mmCIF file of C-alpha atoms in Angstrom:
data_model
loop_
_atom_site.group_PDB
_atom_site.id
_atom_site.type_symbol
_atom_site.label_atom_id
_atom_site.label_comp_id
_atom_site.label_asym_id
_atom_site.label_seq_id
_atom_site.Cartn_x
_atom_site.Cartn_y
_atom_site.Cartn_z
ATOM 1 C CA MET A 1 0.232 -0.071 -0.017
ATOM 2 C CA PHE A 2 2.670 2.645 0.938
ATOM 3 C CA ASP A 3 4.832 1.364 -1.904
ATOM 4 C CA GLU A 4 1.910 2.451 -4.368
ATOM 5 C CA LEU A 5 1.610 5.819 -2.527
ATOM 6 C CA ILE A 6 5.025 6.402 -2.711
ATOM 7 C CA ALA A 7 5.594 5.580 -6.277
ATOM 8 C CA ALA A 8 2.510 7.624 -6.922
ATOM 9 C CA HIS A 9 4.044 10.749 -5.043
ATOM 10 C CA SER A 10 7.196 10.536 -6.596
ATOM 11 C CA HIS A 11 5.542 10.274 -10.318
ATOM 12 C CA LEU A 12 3.509 13.346 -9.205
ATOM 13 C CA VAL A 13 6.563 15.440 -8.084
ATOM 14 C CA GLU A 14 8.386 14.431 -11.249
ATOM 15 C CA VAL A 15 5.622 15.524 -13.598
ATOM 16 C CA ALA A 16 4.850 18.727 -11.728
ATOM 17 C CA SER A 17 8.378 19.958 -12.020
ATOM 18 C CA ARG A 18 8.199 19.460 -15.565
ATOM 19 C CA ILE A 19 5.310 21.729 -16.339
ATOM 20 C CA GLU A 20 6.332 24.914 -17.876
ATOM 21 C CA VAL A 21 3.908 27.274 -15.995
ATOM 22 C CA ASP A 22 4.929 30.408 -17.811
ATOM 23 C CA ALA A 23 3.880 28.845 -21.233
ATOM 24 C CA LEU A 24 0.284 28.260 -20.010
ATOM 25 C CA ASP A 25 -2.560 30.436 -21.231
ATOM 26 C CA GLY A 26 -5.205 31.646 -18.977
ATOM 27 C CA LYS A 27 -7.501 28.857 -19.382
ATOM 28 C CA ALA A 28 -4.871 26.135 -19.023
ATOM 29 C CA SER A 29 -3.535 28.003 -15.870
ATOM 30 C CA ALA A 30 -7.090 27.852 -14.189
ATOM 31 C CA ARG A 31 -7.061 24.095 -15.082
ATOM 32 C CA LEU A 32 -3.983 23.695 -13.441
ATOM 33 C CA VAL A 33 -5.258 25.239 -10.081
ATOM 34 C CA GLY A 34 -8.217 22.974 -10.408
ATOM 35 C CA ILE A 35 -5.945 19.911 -10.546
ATOM 36 C CA GLY A 36 -3.751 21.056 -7.806
ATOM 37 C CA ASP A 37 -6.830 21.709 -5.461
ATOM 38 C CA GLU A 38 -7.811 18.129 -6.140
ATOM 39 C CA ILE A 39 -4.294 16.812 -5.323
ATOM 40 C CA ARG A 40 -4.428 18.956 -2.290
ATOM 41 C CA ARG A 41 -7.751 17.511 -1.112
ATOM 42 C CA THR A 42 -6.420 13.917 -1.536
ATOM 43 C CA GLY A 43 -3.293 15.003 0.833
ATOM 44 C CA ASP A 44 -5.420 16.866 3.394
ATOM 45 C CA SER A 45 -7.790 13.764 3.642
ATOM 46 C CA LEU A 46 -4.746 11.316 4.010
ATOM 47 C CA ARG A 47 -3.249 13.645 6.676
ATOM 48 C CA THR A 48 -6.679 13.986 8.608
ATOM 49 C CA VAL A 49 -7.373 10.468 8.958
ATOM 50 C CA GLY A 50 -3.936 9.407 9.430
ATOM 51 C CA VAL A 51 -3.424 11.598 12.341
ATOM 52 C CA GLY A 52 -6.626 10.393 13.856
ATOM 53 C CA GLN A 53 -5.025 6.793 13.891
ATOM 54 C CA VAL A 54 -1.892 8.132 15.125
ATOM 55 C CA GLU A 55 -3.705 9.467 18.228
ATOM 56 C CA ARG A 56 -5.768 6.316 18.700
ATOM 57 C CA THR A 57 -2.687 4.054 18.746
ATOM 58 C CA ASN A 58 -0.515 6.593 20.614
ATOM 59 C CA GLY A 59 2.039 6.806 17.964
ATOM 60 C CA TRP A 60 3.167 10.353 18.695
ATOM 61 C CA LYS A 61 4.157 9.543 22.311
ATOM 62 C CA GLY A 62 7.886 9.359 22.912
ATOM 63 C CA GLU A 63 8.673 11.687 20.248
ATOM 64 C CA GLY A 64 9.224 14.722 22.530
ATOM 65 C CA ALA A 65 5.792 16.284 21.825
ATOM 66 C CA LYS A 66 3.322 17.491 24.670
ATOM 67 C CA SER A 67 0.295 16.776 22.818
ATOM 68 C CA ILE A 68 -0.872 15.141 19.455
ATOM 69 C CA SER A 69 -1.275 18.644 17.824
ATOM 70 C CA GLU A 70 2.228 19.533 18.745
ATOM 71 C CA TRP A 71 3.575 16.417 17.231
ATOM 72 C CA LEU A 72 1.543 17.068 14.125
ATOM 73 C CA SER A 73 2.672 20.598 13.939
ATOM 74 C CA SER A 74 6.468 19.481 14.104
ATOM 75 C CA GLU A 75 6.148 16.612 11.790
ATOM 76 C CA THR A 76 4.326 18.615 9.240
ATOM 77 C CA ASP A 77 5.771 22.037 9.583
ATOM 78 C CA CYS A 78 2.265 23.386 9.781
ATOM 79 C CA PRO A 79 1.228 26.240 12.307
ATOM 80 C CA GLN A 80 -0.083 24.954 15.885
ATOM 81 C CA TYR A 81 -3.760 26.404 14.880
ATOM 82 C CA GLU A 82 -3.684 24.412 11.770
ATOM 83 C CA ALA A 83 -2.647 21.132 13.405
ATOM 84 C CA GLN A 84 -5.373 21.739 16.410
ATOM 85 C CA SER A 85 -7.948 21.963 13.718
ATOM 86 C CA VAL A 86 -6.873 18.906 11.994
ATOM 87 C CA VAL A 87 -6.859 16.778 15.162
ATOM 88 C CA VAL A 88 -10.215 18.098 16.140
ATOM 89 C CA LEU A 89 -11.635 16.945 12.376
ATOM 90 C CA ALA A 90 -9.915 13.598 12.934
ATOM 91 C CA ASN A 91 -11.739 12.730 16.252
ATOM 92 C CA GLN A 92 -15.018 14.004 14.799
ATOM 93 C CA LEU A 93 -14.922 12.111 11.600
ATOM 94 C CA GLN A 94 -14.657 9.011 13.768
ATOM 95 C CA HIS A 95 -18.329 9.379 14.472
ATOM 96 C CA LEU A 96 -19.402 10.656 10.999
ATOM 97 C CA PRO A 97 -18.423 8.072 8.433
ATOM 98 C CA VAL A 98 -20.347 9.533 5.695
ATOM 99 C CA THR A 99 -18.578 12.849 6.076
ATOM 100 C CA GLN A 100 -15.051 10.957 6.248
ATOM 101 C CA ALA A 101 -15.870 9.109 3.172
ATOM 102 C CA ALA A 102 -16.750 12.598 1.307
ATOM 103 C CA LEU A 103 -13.462 13.930 2.639
ATOM 104 C CA ARG A 104 -11.485 10.923 1.473
ATOM 105 C CA ASN A 105 -13.188 10.788 -2.109
ATOM 106 C CA GLY A 106 -12.611 14.500 -2.416
ATOM 107 C CA THR A 107 -16.172 15.634 -2.498
ATOM 108 C CA LEU A 108 -15.047 17.775 0.523
ATOM 109 C CA SER A 109 -11.967 20.067 1.032
ATOM 110 C CA ASN A 110 -10.740 20.193 4.756
ATOM 111 C CA ALA A 111 -12.461 23.523 5.231
ATOM 112 C CA GLN A 112 -15.825 22.272 4.224
ATOM 113 C CA ALA A 113 -15.372 19.163 6.098
ATOM 114 C CA VAL A 114 -14.381 21.005 9.427
ATOM 115 C CA GLU A 115 -17.711 22.984 9.055
ATOM 116 C CA VAL A 116 -19.971 19.842 8.329
ATOM 117 C CA ALA A 117 -18.371 17.972 11.115
ATOM 118 C CA ARG A 118 -18.920 21.029 13.690
ATOM 119 C CA GLY A 119 -22.761 20.835 12.971
ATOM 120 C CA ALA A 120 -22.985 17.337 12.369
ATOM 121 C CA ILE A 121 -21.238 16.213 15.588
ATOM 122 C CA VAL A 122 -23.927 17.960 17.946
ATOM 123 C CA ALA A 123 -26.718 17.243 15.679
ATOM 124 C CA PRO A 124 -26.242 14.065 13.682
ATOM 125 C CA ASN A 125 -29.332 14.250 11.833
ATOM 126 C CA THR A 126 -28.241 17.550 10.187
ATOM 127 C CA GLU A 127 -25.177 15.799 8.545
ATOM 128 C CA THR A 128 -27.014 14.992 5.200
ATOM 129 C CA GLN A 129 -28.319 18.521 5.101
ATOM 130 C CA LEU A 130 -24.832 20.328 5.540
ATOM 131 C CA LEU A 131 -23.370 17.686 2.883
ATOM 132 C CA ASN A 132 -25.766 18.742 0.465
ATOM 133 C CA LEU A 133 -25.294 22.351 1.147
ATOM 134 C CA ALA A 134 -21.281 21.947 0.741
ATOM 135 C CA LYS A 135 -22.199 20.989 -2.874
ATOM 136 C CA HIS A 136 -23.203 24.434 -4.007
ATOM 137 C CA ALA A 137 -22.426 26.934 -1.067
ATOM 138 C CA THR A 138 -19.320 28.754 -0.039
ATOM 139 C CA VAL A 139 -17.505 27.997 3.005
ATOM 140 C CA ARG A 140 -18.655 31.365 4.564
ATOM 141 C CA ASP A 141 -22.439 30.226 4.002
ATOM 142 C CA LEU A 142 -21.724 26.643 5.154
ATOM 143 C CA ARG A 143 -20.120 28.125 8.454
ATOM 144 C CA ASP A 144 -23.094 30.281 8.827
ATOM 145 C CA ALA A 145 -25.467 27.184 8.616
ATOM 146 C CA SER A 146 -23.288 25.066 10.711
ATOM 147 C CA SER A 147 -23.301 27.896 13.479
ATOM 148 C CA ARG A 148 -26.809 27.961 13.422
ATOM 149 C CA VAL A 149 -26.956 24.322 13.956
ATOM 150 C CA VAL A 150 -24.710 24.386 16.957
ATOM 151 C CA ALA A 151 -26.663 27.321 18.318
ATOM 152 C CA ALA A 152 -29.922 25.220 17.822
ATOM 153 C CA ALA A 153 -28.564 22.142 19.383
ATOM 154 C CA THR A 154 -27.016 23.497 22.706
ATOM 155 C CA ASP A 155 -28.427 25.572 25.436
ATOM 156 C CA GLU A 156 -27.350 29.184 24.158
ATOM 157 C CA ALA A 157 -27.090 30.828 27.813
ATOM 158 C CA GLU A 158 -24.681 27.749 28.836
ATOM 159 C CA ARG A 159 -23.002 28.200 25.543
ATOM 160 C CA HIS A 160 -22.647 31.924 25.987
ATOM 161 C CA ARG A 161 -21.241 31.549 29.440
ATOM 162 C CA GLN A 162 -18.578 29.009 28.553
ATOM 163 C CA VAL A 163 -17.385 31.181 25.625
ATOM 164 C CA HIS A 164 -17.243 34.278 27.939
ATOM 165 C CA LYS A 165 -15.446 32.142 30.712
ATOM 166 C CA SER A 166 -12.848 31.130 28.074
ATOM 167 C CA ARG A 167 -12.305 34.725 26.665
ATOM 168 C CA TYR A 168 -8.799 35.861 26.367
ATOM 169 C CA PHE A 169 -6.632 38.780 24.747
ATOM 170 C CA LYS A 170 -2.969 37.971 24.176
ATOM 171 C CA SER A 171 -0.244 40.023 22.647
ATOM 172 C CA TRP A 172 3.236 39.392 21.987
ATOM 173 C CA THR A 173 6.295 40.667 19.973
ATOM 174 C CA ASP A 174 7.384 38.491 17.130
ATOM 175 C CA LEU A 175 10.977 37.601 15.884
ATOM 176 C CA ASP A 176 10.801 40.217 13.162
ATOM 177 C CA GLY A 177 9.760 42.744 15.860
ATOM 178 C CA SER A 178 6.096 42.999 14.990
ATOM 179 C CA PHE A 179 3.587 43.420 17.638
ATOM 180 C CA ASN A 180 0.812 40.707 17.412
ATOM 181 C CA VAL A 181 -2.551 40.172 19.083
ATOM 182 C CA LYS A 182 -5.218 36.934 19.381
ATOM 183 C CA GLY A 183 -8.248 36.950 21.231
ATOM 184 C CA ARG A 184 -11.325 34.953 22.036
ATOM 185 C CA MET A 185 -14.880 36.465 23.258
ATOM 186 C CA THR A 186 -18.544 35.915 22.844
ATOM 187 C CA ALA A 187 -19.914 36.774 19.444
ATOM 188 C CA ALA A 188 -21.867 39.617 21.022
ATOM 189 C CA ASN A 189 -18.749 41.423 22.607
ATOM 190 C CA GLY A 190 -17.033 40.605 19.195
ATOM 191 C CA ALA A 191 -19.726 42.535 17.337
ATOM 192 C CA LEU A 192 -19.529 45.386 19.755
ATOM 193 C CA VAL A 193 -15.849 45.613 18.925
ATOM 194 C CA MET A 194 -15.965 45.400 15.139
ATOM 195 C CA ALA A 195 -19.019 47.875 15.440
ATOM 196 C CA ALA A 196 -16.709 50.312 17.170
ATOM 197 C CA LEU A 197 -13.952 49.826 14.258
ATOM 198 C CA LYS A 198 -15.982 49.402 11.162
ATOM 199 C CA PRO A 199 -17.139 53.161 10.743
ATOM 200 C CA ILE A 200 -13.509 54.339 11.255
ATOM 201 C CA GLN A 201 -12.287 51.576 8.825
ATOM 202 C CA ASP A 202 -14.713 52.856 6.302
ATOM 203 C CA GLN A 203 -13.488 56.429 6.798
ATOM 204 C CA ILE A 204 -9.842 55.428 6.283
ATOM 205 C CA PHE A 205 -10.888 53.389 3.245
ATOM 206 C CA LYS A 206 -12.476 56.298 1.758
ATOM 207 C CA VAL A 207 -9.836 58.789 2.127
ATOM 208 C CA ALA A 208 -7.291 56.255 1.076
ATOM 209 C CA ARG A 209 -9.372 55.608 -2.191
ATOM 210 C CA LYS A 210 -9.558 59.285 -3.094
ATOM 211 C CA SER A 211 -5.821 59.557 -2.723
ATOM 212 C CA GLY A 212 -5.226 56.449 -5.036
ATOM 213 C CA GLU A 213 -4.133 54.128 -2.405
ATOM 214 C CA HIS A 214 -5.070 50.615 -2.446
ATOM 215 C CA GLU A 215 -4.385 48.444 0.802
ATOM 216 C CA ARG A 216 -5.921 45.169 2.289
ATOM 217 C CA PRO A 217 -9.043 45.635 4.335
ATOM 218 C CA GLU A 218 -6.993 44.095 7.323
ATOM 219 C CA ALA A 219 -4.542 46.960 7.169
ATOM 220 C CA TYR A 220 -7.263 49.590 7.192
ATOM 221 C CA ALA A 221 -8.788 47.800 10.145
ATOM 222 C CA ALA A 222 -5.454 47.889 12.001
ATOM 223 C CA ASP A 223 -5.504 51.766 11.283
ATOM 224 C CA ALA A 224 -8.990 51.906 12.846
ATOM 225 C CA LEU A 225 -7.796 50.372 15.985
ATOM 226 C CA MET A 226 -4.932 52.542 16.344
ATOM 227 C CA THR A 227 -7.042 55.453 15.619
ATOM 228 C CA LEU A 228 -9.472 54.164 18.431
ATOM 229 C CA CYS A 229 -6.712 53.794 20.780
ATOM 230 C CA GLU A 230 -5.484 57.533 20.009
ATOM 231 C CA LYS A 231 -8.820 58.839 20.642
ATOM 232 C CA ALA A 232 -9.434 56.891 23.968
ATOM 233 C CA SER A 233 -5.802 58.474 25.100
ATOM 234 C CA ALA A 234 -6.635 61.833 23.968
ATOM 235 C CA ILE A 235 -8.103 64.596 26.284
ATOM 236 C CA HIS A 236 -11.743 64.091 26.939
ATOM 237 C CA PRO A 237 -14.046 66.436 24.937
ATOM 238 C CA SER A 238 -15.296 67.994 28.058
ATOM 239 C CA GLU A 239 -11.833 68.967 29.010
ATOM 240 C CA SER A 240 -10.934 70.288 25.741
ATOM 241 C CA GLY A 241 -14.229 72.188 25.131
ATOM 242 C CA THR A 242 -14.788 70.633 21.708
ATOM 243 C CA LYS A 243 -16.566 67.869 20.637
ATOM 244 C CA THR A 244 -15.248 64.840 18.502
ATOM 245 C CA SER A 245 -17.286 63.444 15.630
ATOM 246 C CA ARG A 246 -17.271 59.638 15.424
ATOM 247 C CA PRO A 247 -19.908 57.571 13.129
ATOM 248 C CA ASN A 248 -22.525 55.761 15.215
ATOM 249 C CA ALA A 249 -21.574 52.222 15.707
ATOM 250 C CA VAL A 250 -24.370 50.048 13.883
ATOM 251 C CA ILE A 251 -24.986 46.551 14.897
ATOM 252 C CA ASN A 252 -27.794 44.510 12.763
ATOM 253 C CA ILE A 253 -29.367 41.880 14.954
ATOM 254 C CA ARG A 254 -31.643 39.208 13.450
ATOM 255 C CA VAL A 255 -34.159 37.580 15.868
ATOM 256 C CA ASP A 256 -37.500 35.800 15.354
ATOM 257 C CA ILE A 257 -40.152 37.743 17.259
ATOM 258 C CA ASP A 258 -41.538 34.949 18.949
ATOM 259 C CA ALA A 259 -38.065 34.192 20.096
ATOM 260 C CA LEU A 260 -37.892 37.734 21.556
ATOM 261 C CA LYS A 261 -41.306 37.653 23.300
ATOM 262 C CA ARG A 262 -40.326 34.051 24.659
ATOM 263 C CA GLY A 263 -36.675 35.060 25.704
ATOM 264 C CA ARG A 264 -35.168 32.095 23.921
ATOM 265 C CA THR A 265 -34.777 30.302 20.616
ATOM 266 C CA GLU A 266 -36.937 27.131 19.660
ATOM 267 C CA HIS A 267 -37.199 25.042 16.506
ATOM 268 C CA GLY A 268 -34.884 26.455 13.999
ATOM 269 C CA GLU A 269 -35.666 30.146 15.167
ATOM 270 C CA ILE A 270 -32.714 32.690 14.637
ATOM 271 C CA CYS A 271 -31.113 35.174 16.941
ATOM 272 C CA GLU A 272 -27.920 36.263 15.475
ATOM 273 C CA ILE A 273 -25.652 39.376 14.724
ATOM 274 C CA ALA A 274 -25.510 39.597 10.944
ATOM 275 C CA GLY A 275 -21.856 38.457 9.758
ATOM 276 C CA VAL A 276 -21.053 37.363 13.255
ATOM 277 C CA GLY A 277 -23.111 34.507 14.442
ATOM 278 C CA PRO A 278 -25.802 33.485 16.732
ATOM 279 C CA ILE A 279 -26.223 35.056 20.221
ATOM 280 C CA PRO A 280 -28.501 34.276 23.191
ATOM 281 C CA VAL A 281 -31.890 36.016 22.951
ATOM 282 C CA ALA A 282 -30.872 37.614 26.602
ATOM 283 C CA THR A 283 -28.014 39.477 24.946
ATOM 284 C CA ALA A 284 -30.115 40.991 22.104
ATOM 285 C CA THR A 285 -32.929 42.067 24.832
ATOM 286 C CA GLU A 286 -30.017 43.816 26.508
ATOM 287 C CA TYR A 287 -29.171 45.760 23.489
ATOM 288 C CA LEU A 288 -32.521 47.091 22.782
ATOM 289 C CA GLY A 289 -32.308 49.553 25.901
ATOM 290 C CA GLU A 290 -29.822 51.663 24.372
ATOM 291 C CA ALA A 291 -30.417 51.136 20.669
ATOM 292 C CA PHE A 292 -31.995 53.121 17.788
ATOM 293 C CA LEU A 293 -34.114 50.478 16.541
ATOM 294 C CA LYS A 294 -34.868 49.667 13.009
ATOM 295 C CA LEU A 295 -37.635 47.058 12.400
ATOM 296 C CA LEU A 296 -37.393 44.740 9.294
ATOM 297 C CA VAL A 297 -40.385 42.587 8.764
ATOM 298 C CA ILE A 298 -39.561 39.400 6.674
ATOM 299 C CA ASP A 299 -42.002 36.753 5.134
ATOM 300 C CA GLY A 300 -39.855 33.943 3.769
ATOM 301 C CA VAL A 301 -37.332 35.581 1.728
ATOM 302 C CA ASP A 302 -39.512 38.579 0.795
ATOM 303 C CA ILE A 303 -38.721 41.903 2.841
ATOM 304 C CA LYS A 304 -42.368 43.067 3.738
ATOM 305 C CA THR A 305 -41.636 46.412 5.738
ATOM 306 C CA VAL A 306 -38.803 48.332 6.988
ATOM 307 C CA ALA A 307 -39.403 50.937 9.644
ATOM 308 C CA HIS A 308 -36.736 53.362 11.366
ATOM 309 C CA MET A 309 -38.072 54.683 14.966
ATOM 310 C CA GLY A 310 -28.850 62.599 -2.599
ATOM 311 C CA ARG A 311 -26.589 59.622 -3.726
ATOM 312 C CA HIS A 312 -27.525 57.910 -0.687
ATOM 313 C CA ILE A 313 -30.446 55.714 -0.758
ATOM 314 C CA PRO A 314 -33.369 55.991 1.788
ATOM 315 C CA ALA A 315 -32.267 54.799 5.143
ATOM 316 C CA PRO A 316 -35.147 52.236 5.360
ATOM 317 C CA LEU A 317 -33.951 50.753 2.045
ATOM 318 C CA ARG A 318 -30.650 50.639 2.882
ATOM 319 C CA THR A 319 -31.309 48.628 6.138
ATOM 320 C CA ALA A 320 -33.101 46.229 3.830
ATOM 321 C CA VAL A 321 -30.428 45.867 1.376
ATOM 322 C CA GLU A 322 -27.754 45.607 4.167
ATOM 323 C CA GLU A 323 -29.553 42.952 6.131
ATOM 324 C CA ARG A 324 -30.332 40.860 2.680
ATOM 325 C CA ASP A 325 -26.980 41.140 1.132
ATOM 326 C CA ARG A 326 -24.256 40.539 3.578
ATOM 327 C CA VAL A 327 -22.074 39.471 0.516
ATOM 328 C CA CYS A 328 -21.564 41.316 -2.477
ATOM 329 C CA GLN A 329 -24.356 40.112 -4.956
ATOM 330 C CA VAL A 330 -22.387 40.955 -8.134
ATOM 331 C CA PRO A 331 -21.544 37.608 -9.714
ATOM 332 C CA THR A 332 -18.069 36.028 -9.039
ATOM 333 C CA CYS A 333 -17.639 38.865 -6.213
ATOM 334 C CA ASP A 334 -17.400 37.169 -2.633
ATOM 335 C CA THR A 335 -16.596 40.380 -0.893
ATOM 336 C CA THR A 336 -17.885 41.222 2.674
ATOM 337 C CA LEU A 337 -16.053 44.356 3.537
ATOM 338 C CA GLY A 338 -16.370 47.829 1.980
ATOM 339 C CA LEU A 339 -19.383 46.613 -0.010
ATOM 340 C CA GLU A 340 -20.844 49.317 -2.411
ATOM 341 C CA ILE A 341 -24.448 49.837 -3.114
ATOM 342 C CA ASP A 342 -23.661 50.815 -6.605
ATOM 343 C CA HIS A 343 -21.277 48.088 -7.508
ATOM 344 C CA ILE A 344 -22.113 46.734 -10.995
ATOM 345 C CA LYS A 345 -18.758 45.472 -12.439
ATOM 346 C CA PRO A 346 -17.435 42.152 -11.147
#
């Protein structure tokens, strides 16, 4: 068995080394990407099921590693977070043979398998549904669907409490002298962070675009964080006698009216922050006290009513469009940041 795999790999490496990439046209290059992805899926699936067996047989012990994920990270030169994700998936696939088969035959990518397994492991009856969704949905849509499955299958208050209990914010200076941060918190608190950063990020993006500069959204987000910190460290408006203007933070919360009345979700009802994920109904209720409310009435997929207590479209219509289209609706454009109402070119 291993002789065949080794021979196939050697042949693959030899063939790949002979490909003259510079001589390929656009169509051939795209085909090469597709072939490469199929090969990657095969390799990822072998690594995933293999590490599961290594853990079950304790094959990683005695190698100097403190855990199976540390062993995998060292053995395959992959980041620790990636190794941890692979180990978690391998353990879940033990109980999800259909998903494991889909991963091994190349139907699912590792990223898709992670999302399918995340939902199916807590609600096995949703495995087929998630597998079917994976055939045509993006990984982002699959992740959203899986998050809803997890939210529906677990006690929302307890899940919220556990995530909050495991919250952290870490910072360190890397070998190249760069300052790095990493954090974990509830989806609701994360939405507050992003709502504070997003308006500033949008302002920075608009100024940069006018000056002809183009950088990654993550770069503008880092600039927005610095601006927020600088404002927090500056003199308080009451002390300086002047007011600083800052765009209002906006959080769109989707919640079924029955769930809002009841205080919890039941039977597929939704309570989530758009683009972030499910939150407890109790958290949504807390936000109602200080919020400027926008009411969005939906019947199936049709938006029936929007009520709010130039180039710009009317505010009620903007709310409807923002809520309906969280991802750019232009074909082939999968952008979620810096969306434009008038984006008409792919």
